[in-house]
CSV table of N, CA and C in Angstrom, one decimal:
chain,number,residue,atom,x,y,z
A,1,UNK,N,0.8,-1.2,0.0
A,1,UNK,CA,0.0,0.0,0.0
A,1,UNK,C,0.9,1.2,0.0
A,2,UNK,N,0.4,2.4,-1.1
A,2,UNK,CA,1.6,3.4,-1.0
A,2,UNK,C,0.7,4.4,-0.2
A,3,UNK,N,1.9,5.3,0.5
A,3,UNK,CA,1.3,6.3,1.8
A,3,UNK,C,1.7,7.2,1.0
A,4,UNK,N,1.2,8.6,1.0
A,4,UNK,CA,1.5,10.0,0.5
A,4,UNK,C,1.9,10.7,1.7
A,5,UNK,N,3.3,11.6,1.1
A,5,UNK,CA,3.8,12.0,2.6
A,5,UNK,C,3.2,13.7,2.4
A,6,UNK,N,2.7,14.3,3.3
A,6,UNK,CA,2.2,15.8,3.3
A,6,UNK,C,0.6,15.6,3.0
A,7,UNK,N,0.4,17.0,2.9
A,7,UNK,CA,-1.3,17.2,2.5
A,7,UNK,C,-1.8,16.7,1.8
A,8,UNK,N,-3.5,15.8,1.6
A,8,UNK,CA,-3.8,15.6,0.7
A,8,UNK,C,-5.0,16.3,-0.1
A,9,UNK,N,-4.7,17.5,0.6
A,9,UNK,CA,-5.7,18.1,-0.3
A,9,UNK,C,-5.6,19.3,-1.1
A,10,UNK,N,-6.2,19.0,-2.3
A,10,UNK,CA,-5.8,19.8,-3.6
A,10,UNK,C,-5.4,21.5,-3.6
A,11,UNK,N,-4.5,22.5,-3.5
A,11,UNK,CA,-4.3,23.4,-3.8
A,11,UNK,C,-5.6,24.4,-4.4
A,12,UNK,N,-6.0,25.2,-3.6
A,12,UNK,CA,-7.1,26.2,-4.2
A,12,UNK,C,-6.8,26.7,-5.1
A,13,UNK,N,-7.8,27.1,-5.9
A,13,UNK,CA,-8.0,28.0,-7.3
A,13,UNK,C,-9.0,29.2,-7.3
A,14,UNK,N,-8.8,30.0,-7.5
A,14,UNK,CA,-10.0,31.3,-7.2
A,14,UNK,C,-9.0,32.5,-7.5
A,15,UNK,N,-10.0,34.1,-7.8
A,15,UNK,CA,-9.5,34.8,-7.7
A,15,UNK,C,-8.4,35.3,-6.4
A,16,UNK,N,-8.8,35.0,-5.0
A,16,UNK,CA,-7.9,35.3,-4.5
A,16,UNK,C,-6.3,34.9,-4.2
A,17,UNK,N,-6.5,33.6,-4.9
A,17,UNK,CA,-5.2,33.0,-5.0
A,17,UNK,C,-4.7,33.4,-6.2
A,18,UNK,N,-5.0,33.5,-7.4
A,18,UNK,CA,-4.5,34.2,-8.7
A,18,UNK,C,-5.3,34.7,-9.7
A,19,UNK,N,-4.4,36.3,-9.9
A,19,UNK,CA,-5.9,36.9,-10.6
A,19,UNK,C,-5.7,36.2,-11.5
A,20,UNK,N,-5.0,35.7,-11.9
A,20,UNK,CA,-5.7,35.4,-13.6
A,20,UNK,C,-6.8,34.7,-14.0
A,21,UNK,N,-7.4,34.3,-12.4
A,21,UNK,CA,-8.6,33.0,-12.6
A,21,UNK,C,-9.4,34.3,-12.8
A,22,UNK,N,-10.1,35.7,-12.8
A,22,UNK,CA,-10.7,36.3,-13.6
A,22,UNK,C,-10.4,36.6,-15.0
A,23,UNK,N,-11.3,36.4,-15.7
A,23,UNK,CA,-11.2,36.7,-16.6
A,23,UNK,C,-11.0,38.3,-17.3
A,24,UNK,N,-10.4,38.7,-18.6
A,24,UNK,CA,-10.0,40.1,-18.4
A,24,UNK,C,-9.4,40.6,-17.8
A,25,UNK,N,-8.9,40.8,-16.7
A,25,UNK,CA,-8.1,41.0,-15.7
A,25,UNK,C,-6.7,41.0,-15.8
A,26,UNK,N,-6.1,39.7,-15.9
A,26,UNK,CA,-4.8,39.8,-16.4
A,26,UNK,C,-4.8,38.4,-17.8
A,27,UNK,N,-3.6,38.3,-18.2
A,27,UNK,CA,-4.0,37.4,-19.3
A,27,UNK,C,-3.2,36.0,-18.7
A,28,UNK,N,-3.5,34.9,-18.8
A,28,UNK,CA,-3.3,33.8,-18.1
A,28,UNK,C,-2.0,33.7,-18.4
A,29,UNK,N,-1.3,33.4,-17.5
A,29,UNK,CA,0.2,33.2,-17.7
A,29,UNK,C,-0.1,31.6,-18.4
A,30,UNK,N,1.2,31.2,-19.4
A,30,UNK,CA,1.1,30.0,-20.4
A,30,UNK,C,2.3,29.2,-19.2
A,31,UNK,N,2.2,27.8,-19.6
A,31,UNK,CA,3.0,27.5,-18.7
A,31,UNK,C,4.2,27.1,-19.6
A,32,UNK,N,3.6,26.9,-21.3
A,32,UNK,CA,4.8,26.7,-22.4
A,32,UNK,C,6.2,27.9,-21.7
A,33,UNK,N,5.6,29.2,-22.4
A,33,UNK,CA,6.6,30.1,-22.1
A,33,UNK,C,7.5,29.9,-20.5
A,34,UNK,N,6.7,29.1,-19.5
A,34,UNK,CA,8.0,29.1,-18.2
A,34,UNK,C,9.0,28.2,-18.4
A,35,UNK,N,8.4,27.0,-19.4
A,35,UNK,CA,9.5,26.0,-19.5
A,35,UNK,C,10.2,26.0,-20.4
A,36,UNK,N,10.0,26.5,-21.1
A,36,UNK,CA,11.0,27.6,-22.1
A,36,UNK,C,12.0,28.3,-21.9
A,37,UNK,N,11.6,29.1,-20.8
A,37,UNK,CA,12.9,30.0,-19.8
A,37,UNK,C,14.2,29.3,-19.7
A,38,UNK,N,15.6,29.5,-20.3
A,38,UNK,CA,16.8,29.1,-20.3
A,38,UNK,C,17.2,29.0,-18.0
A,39,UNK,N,17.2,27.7,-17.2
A,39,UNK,CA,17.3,28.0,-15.9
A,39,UNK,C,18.9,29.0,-15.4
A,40,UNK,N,19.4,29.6,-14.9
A,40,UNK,CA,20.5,30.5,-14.6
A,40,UNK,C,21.2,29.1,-13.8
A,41,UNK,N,22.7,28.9,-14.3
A,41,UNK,CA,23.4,28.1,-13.8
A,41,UNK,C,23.7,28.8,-12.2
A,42,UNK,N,24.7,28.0,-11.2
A,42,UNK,CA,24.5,28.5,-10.4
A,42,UNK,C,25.8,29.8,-10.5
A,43,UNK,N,26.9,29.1,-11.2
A,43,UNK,CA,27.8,30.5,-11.6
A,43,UNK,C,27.6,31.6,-12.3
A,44,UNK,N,26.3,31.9,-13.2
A,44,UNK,CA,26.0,32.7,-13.8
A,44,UNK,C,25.2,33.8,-12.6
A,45,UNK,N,24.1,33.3,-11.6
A,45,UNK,CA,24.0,34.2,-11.1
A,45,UNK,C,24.8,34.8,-9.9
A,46,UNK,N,25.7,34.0,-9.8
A,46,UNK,CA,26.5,34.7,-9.0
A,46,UNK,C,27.5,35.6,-9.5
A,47,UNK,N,27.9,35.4,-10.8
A,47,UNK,CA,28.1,36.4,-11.3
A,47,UNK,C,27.6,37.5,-11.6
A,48,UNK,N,25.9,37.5,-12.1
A,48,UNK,CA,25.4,38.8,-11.8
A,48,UNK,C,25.2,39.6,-10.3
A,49,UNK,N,25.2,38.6,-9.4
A,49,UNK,CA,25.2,39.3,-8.1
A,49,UNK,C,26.7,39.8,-7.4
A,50,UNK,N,27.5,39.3,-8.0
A,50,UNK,CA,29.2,40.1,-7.9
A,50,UNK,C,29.3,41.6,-8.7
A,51,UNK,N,27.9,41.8,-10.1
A,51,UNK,CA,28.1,42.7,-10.5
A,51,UNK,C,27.4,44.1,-10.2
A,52,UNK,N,26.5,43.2,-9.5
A,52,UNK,CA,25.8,44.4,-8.8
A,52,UNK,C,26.4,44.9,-7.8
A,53,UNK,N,26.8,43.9,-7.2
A,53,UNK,CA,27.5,45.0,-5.8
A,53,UNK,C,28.5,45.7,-6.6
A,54,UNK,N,29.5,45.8,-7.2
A,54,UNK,CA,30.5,46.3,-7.5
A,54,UNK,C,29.9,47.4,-7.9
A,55,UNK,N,28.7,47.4,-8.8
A,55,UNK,CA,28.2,48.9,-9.6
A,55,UNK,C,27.5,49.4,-8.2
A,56,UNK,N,27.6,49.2,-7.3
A,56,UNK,CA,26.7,49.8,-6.0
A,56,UNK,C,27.9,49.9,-5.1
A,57,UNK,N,28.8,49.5,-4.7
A,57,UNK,CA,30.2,49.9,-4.1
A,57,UNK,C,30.6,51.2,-5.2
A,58,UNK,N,30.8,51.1,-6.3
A,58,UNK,CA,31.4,51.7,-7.2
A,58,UNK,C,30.8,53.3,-6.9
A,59,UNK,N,29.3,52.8,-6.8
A,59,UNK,CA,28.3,54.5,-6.7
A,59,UNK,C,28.4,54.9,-5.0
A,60,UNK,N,28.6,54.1,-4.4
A,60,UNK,CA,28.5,54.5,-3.0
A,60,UNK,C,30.2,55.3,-2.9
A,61,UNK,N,31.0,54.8,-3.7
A,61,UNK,CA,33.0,55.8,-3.0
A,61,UNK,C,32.4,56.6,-4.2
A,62,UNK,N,31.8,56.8,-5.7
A,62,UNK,CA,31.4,58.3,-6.0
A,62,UNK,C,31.1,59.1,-5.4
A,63,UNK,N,30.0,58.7,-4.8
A,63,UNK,CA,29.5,59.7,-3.8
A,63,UNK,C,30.0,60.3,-3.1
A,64,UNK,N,31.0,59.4,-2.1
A,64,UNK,CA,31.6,60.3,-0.9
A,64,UNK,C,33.1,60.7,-2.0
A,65,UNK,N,33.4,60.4,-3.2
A,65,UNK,CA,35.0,61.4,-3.4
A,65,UNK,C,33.9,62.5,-4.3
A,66,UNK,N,32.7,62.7,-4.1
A,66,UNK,CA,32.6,63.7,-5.4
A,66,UNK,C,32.5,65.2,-4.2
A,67,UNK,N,32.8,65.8,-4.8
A,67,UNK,CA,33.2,67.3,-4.1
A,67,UNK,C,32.2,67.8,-3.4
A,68,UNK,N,31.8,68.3,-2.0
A,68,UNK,CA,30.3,69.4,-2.0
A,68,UNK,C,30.9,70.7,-2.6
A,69,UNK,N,29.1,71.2,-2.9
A,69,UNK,CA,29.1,72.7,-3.8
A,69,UNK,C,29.8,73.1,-2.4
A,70,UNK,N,29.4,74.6,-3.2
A,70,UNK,CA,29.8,75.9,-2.4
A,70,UNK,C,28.4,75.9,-0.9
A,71,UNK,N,29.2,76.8,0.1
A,71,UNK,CA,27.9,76.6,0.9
A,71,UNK,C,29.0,75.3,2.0
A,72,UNK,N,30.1,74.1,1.7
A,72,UNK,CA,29.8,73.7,2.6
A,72,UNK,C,30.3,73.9,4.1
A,73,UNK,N,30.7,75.0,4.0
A,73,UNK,CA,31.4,75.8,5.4
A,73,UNK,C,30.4,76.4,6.4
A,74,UNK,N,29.0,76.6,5.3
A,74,UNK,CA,27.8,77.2,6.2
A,74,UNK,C,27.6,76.0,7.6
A,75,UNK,N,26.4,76.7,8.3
A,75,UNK,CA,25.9,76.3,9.3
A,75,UNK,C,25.5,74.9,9.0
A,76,UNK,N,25.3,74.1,10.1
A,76,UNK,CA,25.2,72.5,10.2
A,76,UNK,C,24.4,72.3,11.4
A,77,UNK,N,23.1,71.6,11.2
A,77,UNK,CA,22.2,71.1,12.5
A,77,UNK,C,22.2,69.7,12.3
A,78,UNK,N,22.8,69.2,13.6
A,78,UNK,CA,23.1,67.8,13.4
A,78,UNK,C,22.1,67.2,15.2
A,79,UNK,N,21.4,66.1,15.1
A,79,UNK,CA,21.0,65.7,16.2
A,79,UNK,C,20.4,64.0,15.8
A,80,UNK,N,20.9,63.5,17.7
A,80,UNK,CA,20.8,62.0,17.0
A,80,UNK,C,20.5,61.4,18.3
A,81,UNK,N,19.8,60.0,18.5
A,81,UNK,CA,19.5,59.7,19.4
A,81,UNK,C,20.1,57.8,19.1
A,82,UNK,N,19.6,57.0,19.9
A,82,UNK,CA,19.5,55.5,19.9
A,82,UNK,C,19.4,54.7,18.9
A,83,UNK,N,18.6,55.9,17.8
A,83,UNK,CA,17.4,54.9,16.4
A,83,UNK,C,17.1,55.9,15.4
A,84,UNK,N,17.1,57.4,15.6
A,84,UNK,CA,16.9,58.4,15.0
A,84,UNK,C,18.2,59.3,14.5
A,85,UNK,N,17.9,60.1,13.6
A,85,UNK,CA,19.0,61.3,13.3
A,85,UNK,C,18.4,62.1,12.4
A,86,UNK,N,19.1,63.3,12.3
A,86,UNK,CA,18.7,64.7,11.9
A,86,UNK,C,20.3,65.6,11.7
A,87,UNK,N,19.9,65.7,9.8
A,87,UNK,CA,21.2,66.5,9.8
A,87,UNK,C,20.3,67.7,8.6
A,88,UNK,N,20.8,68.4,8.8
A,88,UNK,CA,20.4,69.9,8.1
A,88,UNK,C,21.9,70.6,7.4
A,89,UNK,N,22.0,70.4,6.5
A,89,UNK,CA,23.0,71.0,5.8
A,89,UNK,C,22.6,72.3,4.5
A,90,UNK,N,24.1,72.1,3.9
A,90,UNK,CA,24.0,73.0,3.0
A,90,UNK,C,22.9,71.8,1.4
A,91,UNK,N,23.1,70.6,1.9
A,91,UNK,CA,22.4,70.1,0.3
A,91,UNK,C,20.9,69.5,0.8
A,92,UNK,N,20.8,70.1,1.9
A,92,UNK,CA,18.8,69.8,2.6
A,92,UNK,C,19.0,69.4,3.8
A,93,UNK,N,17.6,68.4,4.2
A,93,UNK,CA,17.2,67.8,5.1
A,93,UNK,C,17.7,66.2,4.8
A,94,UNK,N,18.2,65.5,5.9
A,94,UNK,CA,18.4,64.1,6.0
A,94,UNK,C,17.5,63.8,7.5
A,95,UNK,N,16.7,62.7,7.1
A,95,UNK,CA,16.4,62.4,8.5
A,95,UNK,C,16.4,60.8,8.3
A,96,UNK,N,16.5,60.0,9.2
A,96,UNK,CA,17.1,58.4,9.4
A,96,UNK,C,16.4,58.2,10.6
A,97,UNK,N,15.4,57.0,10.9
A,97,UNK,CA,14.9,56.2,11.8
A,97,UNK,C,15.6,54.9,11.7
A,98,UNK,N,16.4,54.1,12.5
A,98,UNK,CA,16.7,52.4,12.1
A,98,UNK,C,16.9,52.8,10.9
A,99,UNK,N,16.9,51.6,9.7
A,99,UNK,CA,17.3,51.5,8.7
A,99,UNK,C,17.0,52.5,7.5
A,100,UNK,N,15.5,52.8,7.6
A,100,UNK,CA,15.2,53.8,6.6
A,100,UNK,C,15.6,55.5,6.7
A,101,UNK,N,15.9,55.9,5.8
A,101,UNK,CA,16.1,57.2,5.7
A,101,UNK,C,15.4,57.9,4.5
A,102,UNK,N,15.7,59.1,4.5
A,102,UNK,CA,15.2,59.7,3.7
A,102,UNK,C,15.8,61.4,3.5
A,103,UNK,N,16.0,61.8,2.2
A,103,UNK,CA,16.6,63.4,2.3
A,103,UNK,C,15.8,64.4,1.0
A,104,UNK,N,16.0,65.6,1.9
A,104,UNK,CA,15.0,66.4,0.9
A,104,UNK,C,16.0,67.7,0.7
A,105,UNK,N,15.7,68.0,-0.8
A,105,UNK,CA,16.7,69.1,-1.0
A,105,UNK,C,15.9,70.4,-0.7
A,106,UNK,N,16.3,71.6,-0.8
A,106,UNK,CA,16.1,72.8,-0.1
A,106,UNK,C,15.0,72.9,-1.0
A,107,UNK,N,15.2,73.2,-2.5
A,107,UNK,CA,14.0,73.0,-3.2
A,107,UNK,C,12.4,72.4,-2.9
A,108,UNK,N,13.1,70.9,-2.4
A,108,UNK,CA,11.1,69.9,-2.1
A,108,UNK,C,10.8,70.4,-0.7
A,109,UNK,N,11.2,71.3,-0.3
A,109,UNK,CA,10.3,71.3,1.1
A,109,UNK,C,10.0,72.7,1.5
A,110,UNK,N,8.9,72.7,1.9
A,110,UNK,CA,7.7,74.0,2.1
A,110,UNK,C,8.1,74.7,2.8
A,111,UNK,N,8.4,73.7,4.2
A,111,UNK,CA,8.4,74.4,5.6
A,111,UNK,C,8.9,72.9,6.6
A,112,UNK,N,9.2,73.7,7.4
A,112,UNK,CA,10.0,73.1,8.5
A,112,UNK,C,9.3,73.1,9.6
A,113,UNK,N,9.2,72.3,10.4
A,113,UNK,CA,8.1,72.6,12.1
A,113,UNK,C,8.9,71.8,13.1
A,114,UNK,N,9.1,72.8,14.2
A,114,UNK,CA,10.0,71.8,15.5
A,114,UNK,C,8.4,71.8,16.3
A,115,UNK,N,8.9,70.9,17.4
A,115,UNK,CA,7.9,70.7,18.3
A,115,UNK,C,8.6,69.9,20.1
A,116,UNK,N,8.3,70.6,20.7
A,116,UNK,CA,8.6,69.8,21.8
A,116,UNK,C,8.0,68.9,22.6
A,117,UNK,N,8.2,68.5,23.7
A,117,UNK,CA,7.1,67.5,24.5
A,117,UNK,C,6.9,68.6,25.7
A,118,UNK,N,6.0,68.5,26.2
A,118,UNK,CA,5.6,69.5,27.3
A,118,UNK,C,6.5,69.0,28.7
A,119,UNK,N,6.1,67.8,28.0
A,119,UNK,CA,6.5,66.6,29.5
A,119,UNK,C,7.5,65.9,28.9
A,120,UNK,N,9.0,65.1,29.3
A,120,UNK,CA,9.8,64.6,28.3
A,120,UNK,C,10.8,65.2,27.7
A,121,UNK,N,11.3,64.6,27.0
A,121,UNK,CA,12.4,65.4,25.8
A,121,UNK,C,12.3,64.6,24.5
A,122,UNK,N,11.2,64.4,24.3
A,122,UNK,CA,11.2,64.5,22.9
A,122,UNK,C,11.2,65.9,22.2
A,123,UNK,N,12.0,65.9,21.2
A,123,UNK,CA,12.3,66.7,19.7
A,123,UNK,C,11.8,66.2,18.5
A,124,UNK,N,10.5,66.8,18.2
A,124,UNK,CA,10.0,66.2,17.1
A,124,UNK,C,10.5,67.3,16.0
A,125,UNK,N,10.8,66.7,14.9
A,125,UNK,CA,11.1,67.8,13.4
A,125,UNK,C,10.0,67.4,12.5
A,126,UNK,N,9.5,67.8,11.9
A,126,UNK,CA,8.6,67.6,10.4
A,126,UNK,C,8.9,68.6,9.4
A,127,UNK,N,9.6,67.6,8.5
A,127,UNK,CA,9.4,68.5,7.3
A,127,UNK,C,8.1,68.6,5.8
A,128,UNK,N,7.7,69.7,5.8
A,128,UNK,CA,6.2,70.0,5.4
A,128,UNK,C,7.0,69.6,3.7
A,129,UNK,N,5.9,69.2,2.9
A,129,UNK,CA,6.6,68.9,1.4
A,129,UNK,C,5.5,70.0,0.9
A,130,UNK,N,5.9,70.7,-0.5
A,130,UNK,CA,4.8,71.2,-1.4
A,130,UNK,C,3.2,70.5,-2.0
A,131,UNK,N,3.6,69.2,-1.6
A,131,UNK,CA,2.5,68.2,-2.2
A,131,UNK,C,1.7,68.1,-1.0
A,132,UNK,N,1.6,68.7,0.5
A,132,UNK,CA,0.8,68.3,1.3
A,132,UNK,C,1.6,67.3,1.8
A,133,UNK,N,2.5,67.0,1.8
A,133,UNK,CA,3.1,65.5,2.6
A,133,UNK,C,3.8,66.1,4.0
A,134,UNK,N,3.8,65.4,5.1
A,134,UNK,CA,5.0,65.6,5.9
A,134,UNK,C,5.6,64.8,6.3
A,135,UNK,N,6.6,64.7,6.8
A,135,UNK,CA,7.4,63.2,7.5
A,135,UNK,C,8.4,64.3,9.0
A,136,UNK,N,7.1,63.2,9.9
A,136,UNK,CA,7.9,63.8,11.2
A,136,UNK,C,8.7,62.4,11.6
A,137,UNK,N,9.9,63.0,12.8
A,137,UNK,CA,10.9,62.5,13.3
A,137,UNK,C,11.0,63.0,14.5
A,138,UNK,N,10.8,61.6,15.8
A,138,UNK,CA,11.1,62.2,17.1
A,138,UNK,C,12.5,61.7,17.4
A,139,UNK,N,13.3,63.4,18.5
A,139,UNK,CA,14.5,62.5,18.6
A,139,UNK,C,14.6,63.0,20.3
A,140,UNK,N,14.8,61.6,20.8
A,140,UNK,CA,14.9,61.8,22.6
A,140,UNK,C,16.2,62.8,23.4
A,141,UNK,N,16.3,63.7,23.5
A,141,UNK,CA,17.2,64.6,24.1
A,141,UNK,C,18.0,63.7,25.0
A,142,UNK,N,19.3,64.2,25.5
A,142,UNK,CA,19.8,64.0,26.4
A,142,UNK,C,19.1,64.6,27.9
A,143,UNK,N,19.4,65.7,27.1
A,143,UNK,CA,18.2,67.1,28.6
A,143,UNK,C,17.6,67.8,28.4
A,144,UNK,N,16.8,68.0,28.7
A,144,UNK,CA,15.5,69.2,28.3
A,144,UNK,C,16.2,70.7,27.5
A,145,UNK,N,17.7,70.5,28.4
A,145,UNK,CA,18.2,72.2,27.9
A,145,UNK,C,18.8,71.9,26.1
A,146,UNK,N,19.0,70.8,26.4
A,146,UNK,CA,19.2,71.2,24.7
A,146,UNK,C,18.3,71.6,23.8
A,147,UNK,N,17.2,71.6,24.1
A,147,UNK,CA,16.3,71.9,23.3
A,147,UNK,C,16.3,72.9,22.6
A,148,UNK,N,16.9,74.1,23.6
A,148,UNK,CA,17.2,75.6,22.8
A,148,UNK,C,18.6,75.9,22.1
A,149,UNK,N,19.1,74.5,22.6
A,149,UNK,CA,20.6,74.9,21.3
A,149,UNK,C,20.0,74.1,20.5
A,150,UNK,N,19.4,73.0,20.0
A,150,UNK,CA,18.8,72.6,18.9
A,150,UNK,C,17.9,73.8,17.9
A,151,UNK,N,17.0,74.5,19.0
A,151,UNK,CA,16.1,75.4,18.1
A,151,UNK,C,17.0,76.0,17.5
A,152,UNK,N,18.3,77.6,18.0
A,152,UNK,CA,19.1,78.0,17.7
A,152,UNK,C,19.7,77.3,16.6
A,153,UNK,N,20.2,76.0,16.6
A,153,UNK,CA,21.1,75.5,15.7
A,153,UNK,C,20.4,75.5,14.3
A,154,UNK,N,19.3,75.0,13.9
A,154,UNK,CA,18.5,75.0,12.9
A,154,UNK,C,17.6,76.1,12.3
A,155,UNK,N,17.6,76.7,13.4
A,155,UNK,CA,17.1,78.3,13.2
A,155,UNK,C,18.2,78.5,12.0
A,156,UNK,N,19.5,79.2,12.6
A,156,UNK,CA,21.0,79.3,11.9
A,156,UNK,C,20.7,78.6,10.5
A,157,UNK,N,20.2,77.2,10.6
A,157,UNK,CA,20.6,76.4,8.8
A,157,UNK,C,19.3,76.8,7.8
A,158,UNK,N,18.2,77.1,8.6
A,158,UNK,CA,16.9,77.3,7.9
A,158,UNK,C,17.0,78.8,7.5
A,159,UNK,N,17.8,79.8,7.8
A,159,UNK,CA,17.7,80.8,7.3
A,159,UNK,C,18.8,81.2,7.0
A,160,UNK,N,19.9,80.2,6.7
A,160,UNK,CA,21.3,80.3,5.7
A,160,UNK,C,21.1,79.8,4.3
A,161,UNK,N,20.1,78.4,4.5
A,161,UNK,CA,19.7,77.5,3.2
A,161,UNK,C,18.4,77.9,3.1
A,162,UNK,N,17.2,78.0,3.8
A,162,UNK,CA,15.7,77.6,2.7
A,162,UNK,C,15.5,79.1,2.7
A,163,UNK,N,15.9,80.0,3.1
A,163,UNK,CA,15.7,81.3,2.5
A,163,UNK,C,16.4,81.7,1.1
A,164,UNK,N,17.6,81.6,1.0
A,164,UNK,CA,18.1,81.4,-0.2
A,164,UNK,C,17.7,80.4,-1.5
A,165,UNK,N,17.0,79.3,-1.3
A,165,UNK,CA,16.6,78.4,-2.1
A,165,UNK,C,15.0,79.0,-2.7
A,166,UNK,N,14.3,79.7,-2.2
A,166,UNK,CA,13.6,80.3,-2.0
A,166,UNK,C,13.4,81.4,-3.1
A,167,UNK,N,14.6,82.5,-3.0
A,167,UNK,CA,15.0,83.6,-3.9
A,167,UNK,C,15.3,83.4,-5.1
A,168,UNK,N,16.1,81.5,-5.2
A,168,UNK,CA,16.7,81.2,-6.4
A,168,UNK,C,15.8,81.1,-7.2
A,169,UNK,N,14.4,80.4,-6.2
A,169,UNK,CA,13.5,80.2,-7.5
A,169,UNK,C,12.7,81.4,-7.7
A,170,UNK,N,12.7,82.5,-6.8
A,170,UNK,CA,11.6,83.5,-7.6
A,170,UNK,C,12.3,84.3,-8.8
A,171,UNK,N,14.3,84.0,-8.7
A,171,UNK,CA,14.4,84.6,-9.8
A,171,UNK,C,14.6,84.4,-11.2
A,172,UNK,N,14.8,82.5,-10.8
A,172,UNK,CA,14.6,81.4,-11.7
A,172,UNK,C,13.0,81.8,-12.4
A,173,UNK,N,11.8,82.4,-12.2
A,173,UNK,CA,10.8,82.3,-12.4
A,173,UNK,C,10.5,84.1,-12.8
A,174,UNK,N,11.6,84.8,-12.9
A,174,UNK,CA,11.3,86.5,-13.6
A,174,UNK,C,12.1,86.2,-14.8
């Protein structure tokens, strides 16, 4: 007597397992064309994945040997906590939670908003986008008193850089 090892019951079919089971929708994948597909030896894709890193190492040391513009001697707001960070330069806004980041040049952003905790030391920053978007960032103080060399410090970068960025384009625009 033969035994079947695993489940014996049939794999579902329906739209919410694949749209193609609607009709119109998408067009039924063929299964000719999969077995068709030449399969990637195992040295071939390891060669493509040797080549990506290299073109991604290669763009990561451009980056840091390519020169900053002018501007980069101006003012600098830098603040960072456990998980968070906040740097305000001469080429925008960077802000970094854990792994994701994100940066905005002087140009994409409207406005800028600090905020404090009444209670606490949270430092929240949000930067306002022209599209309505914002992305706030809390960052935990060391002490409550830094708060006002934080405001000061970005005061300083927000009206060295987004005031200027500002002028470029109204005169970009006569």
């Amino acid at each position: 007597m033969e035994q079947r090892i695993g489940s014996s019951s049939q794999p579902l079919e329906g739209a919410g397992f694949d749209p193609a089971f609607v009709p119109g929708l998408t067009s039924p994948a063929s299964k000719e064309t999969e077995a068709e597909e030449p399969e990637k030896t195992a040295e071939e894709a390891r060669s493509s994945s040797e080549e990506v890193e290299e073109t991604a190492v290669g763009e990561v040391a451009e980056a840091a040997d390519a020169p900053d513009d002018e501007g980069a001697d101006g003012p600098v707001f830098e603040a960072s906590d456990r998980r968070a960070k906040i740097v305000a330069d001469h080429r925008g806004v960077r802000l970094a939670l854990d792994d994701q980041e994100c940066e905005f040049r002087w140009d994409e952003i409207g406005a800028v908003e600090t905020e404090t905790a009444r209670f606490g030391k949270r430092f929240t920053l949000t930067v306002h986008t022209p599209d309505r978007r914002w992305y706030p960032i809390e960052i935990e103080a060391p002490a409550r008193s830094r708060f006002s060399e934080w405001e000061s410090q970005l005061d300083a970068v927000l009206d060295a850089y987004f005031e200027e960025s500002e002028e470029e384009s109204e005169e970009d625009s006569d």
